[in-house]
Amino acid sequence: MTVRQDKKTDSQTGTVILEEVTLESGRVLRQVETAYERAGRKNGTPVVVCHALTGNHHTVGTEERPGWWRGLIHEGGYVDLNEHEVFTFNVIGGCSGSAGPLTRNPDSGAQYRSDFPFISVRDMVHVQKAALEKLGITSIHAVLGGSLGGMQALEWVTLYPERVGQAVILAATSSLSDYGMAYNAIARKAITDDPKWNGGHYAANDPPVNGLALARMTGMITYRSGSLFNQRFHRETKHGPGQSHDEVAYQVESYLLYQGDKFTKRFDANSYLYLLKAMDSHDLERESEETLQERLAPVQLPVTFISFTGDLLYPPEEMKRLAETFAKAGAKAAFFEVDTVFGHDGFLTEYSKWGDIVRSALEKPAEEGKAI
């Protein structure tokens, strides 16, 4: 196990190695690296944060490079590092330090690439639980996450309800809608139709960046609301209306192209496909003869659901239905809808609108008056 300490934030990054992991598919991975960050008060109440689709374990980060949820989690923050010790693991299948397509097969010595086995959200959570145990943590005060991170948090409470004190689910439901899967299908097609794809065994120095950029552009449309796009761009042009088909005429085009290009510099195409497939396949009712309410019966713990208006992927009404199902199953469920123009990405911004809900959930789970 390797550890690096950041003195300014009292955060650590490191890697846990699991000797063997049996996946849902039956495939076995050996020497499974799991990158993590831990931050906050040593021996404070342990909180697990699960990251979203293209996120990583750098939740808090450093002063020089703040993590992606630093606005929520810091000393004196909504998740107070003076009280809690926060753990975040890079998911397996990703490309930020945990086992995935870019890691080497210990048997062959070559990178797995598209030979890496299929990964489910349940696999991610099983690995996180095993890695936590390696770090000496056997139970947690809370688990929270948004989007794919929210899906992981849902699996945490259904797989290990006896290990979890409570959960905060942001912008996530029990399964991805057909609408969301449709956009993921377009993203996959963009990557696999790139001439450089080569069945996932593309050259390391010449990856399918055009397809990956287009996939990211497609995703960006679903992460933000139409209202935000309209407010931000106002049909502004760059150089007039444009006279050729390949000319970037409008600011919204320029924005999407920029986001696509930036993404290709930090993410791997194979990893993106594996994580999209994990998101598509996630379903709390999958491979169960029980109804969802019956499967949730062991989850007798507080669960707080936070939705965001304009979320195209996980609409508030669907999150509310899930919260009601948890409540009927016996959980102490609470539901909140945050008014925002950011849509799905609301869980990554405007913390002043919803951070106190998280704070209250950690201090006084499932706030009375908002209970389902």
JSON list of C-alpha atoms in Angstrom, two decimals, residues 31 50 94 158 163 168 177 229 304 316 318:
[
{"chain": "A", "resi": 31, "resn": "GLN", "atom": "CA", "xyz": [-3.52, -7.75, -7.97]},
{"chain": "A", "resi": 50, "resn": "CYS", "atom": "CA", "xyz": [-18.51, 7.92, -4.50]},
{"chain": "A", "resi": 94, "resn": "GLY", "atom": "CA", "xyz": [-11.60, 3.96, -14.67]},
{"chain": "A", "resi": 158, "resn": "THR", "atom": "CA", "xyz": [-28.54, -2.52, -0.45]},
{"chain": "A", "resi": 163, "resn": "ARG", "atom": "CA", "xyz": [-22.13, -1.48, 7.48]},
{"chain": "A", "resi": 168, "resn": "VAL", "atom": "CA", "xyz": [-27.25, 10.78, 0.76]},
{"chain": "A", "resi": 177, "resn": "SER", "atom": "CA", "xyz": [-33.74, 5.56, -18.03]},
{"chain": "A", "resi": 229, "resn": "PHE", "atom": "CA", "xyz": [-27.50, 26.87, -22.50]},
{"chain": "A", "resi": 304, "resn": "THR", "atom": "CA", "xyz": [-31.77, 11.39, 1.92]},
{"chain": "A", "resi": 316, "resn": "PRO", "atom": "CA", "xyz": [-36.97, 14.76, -9.74]},
{"chain": "A", "resi": 318, "resn": "GLU", "atom": "CA", "xyz": [-38.34, 9.60, -10.58]}
]
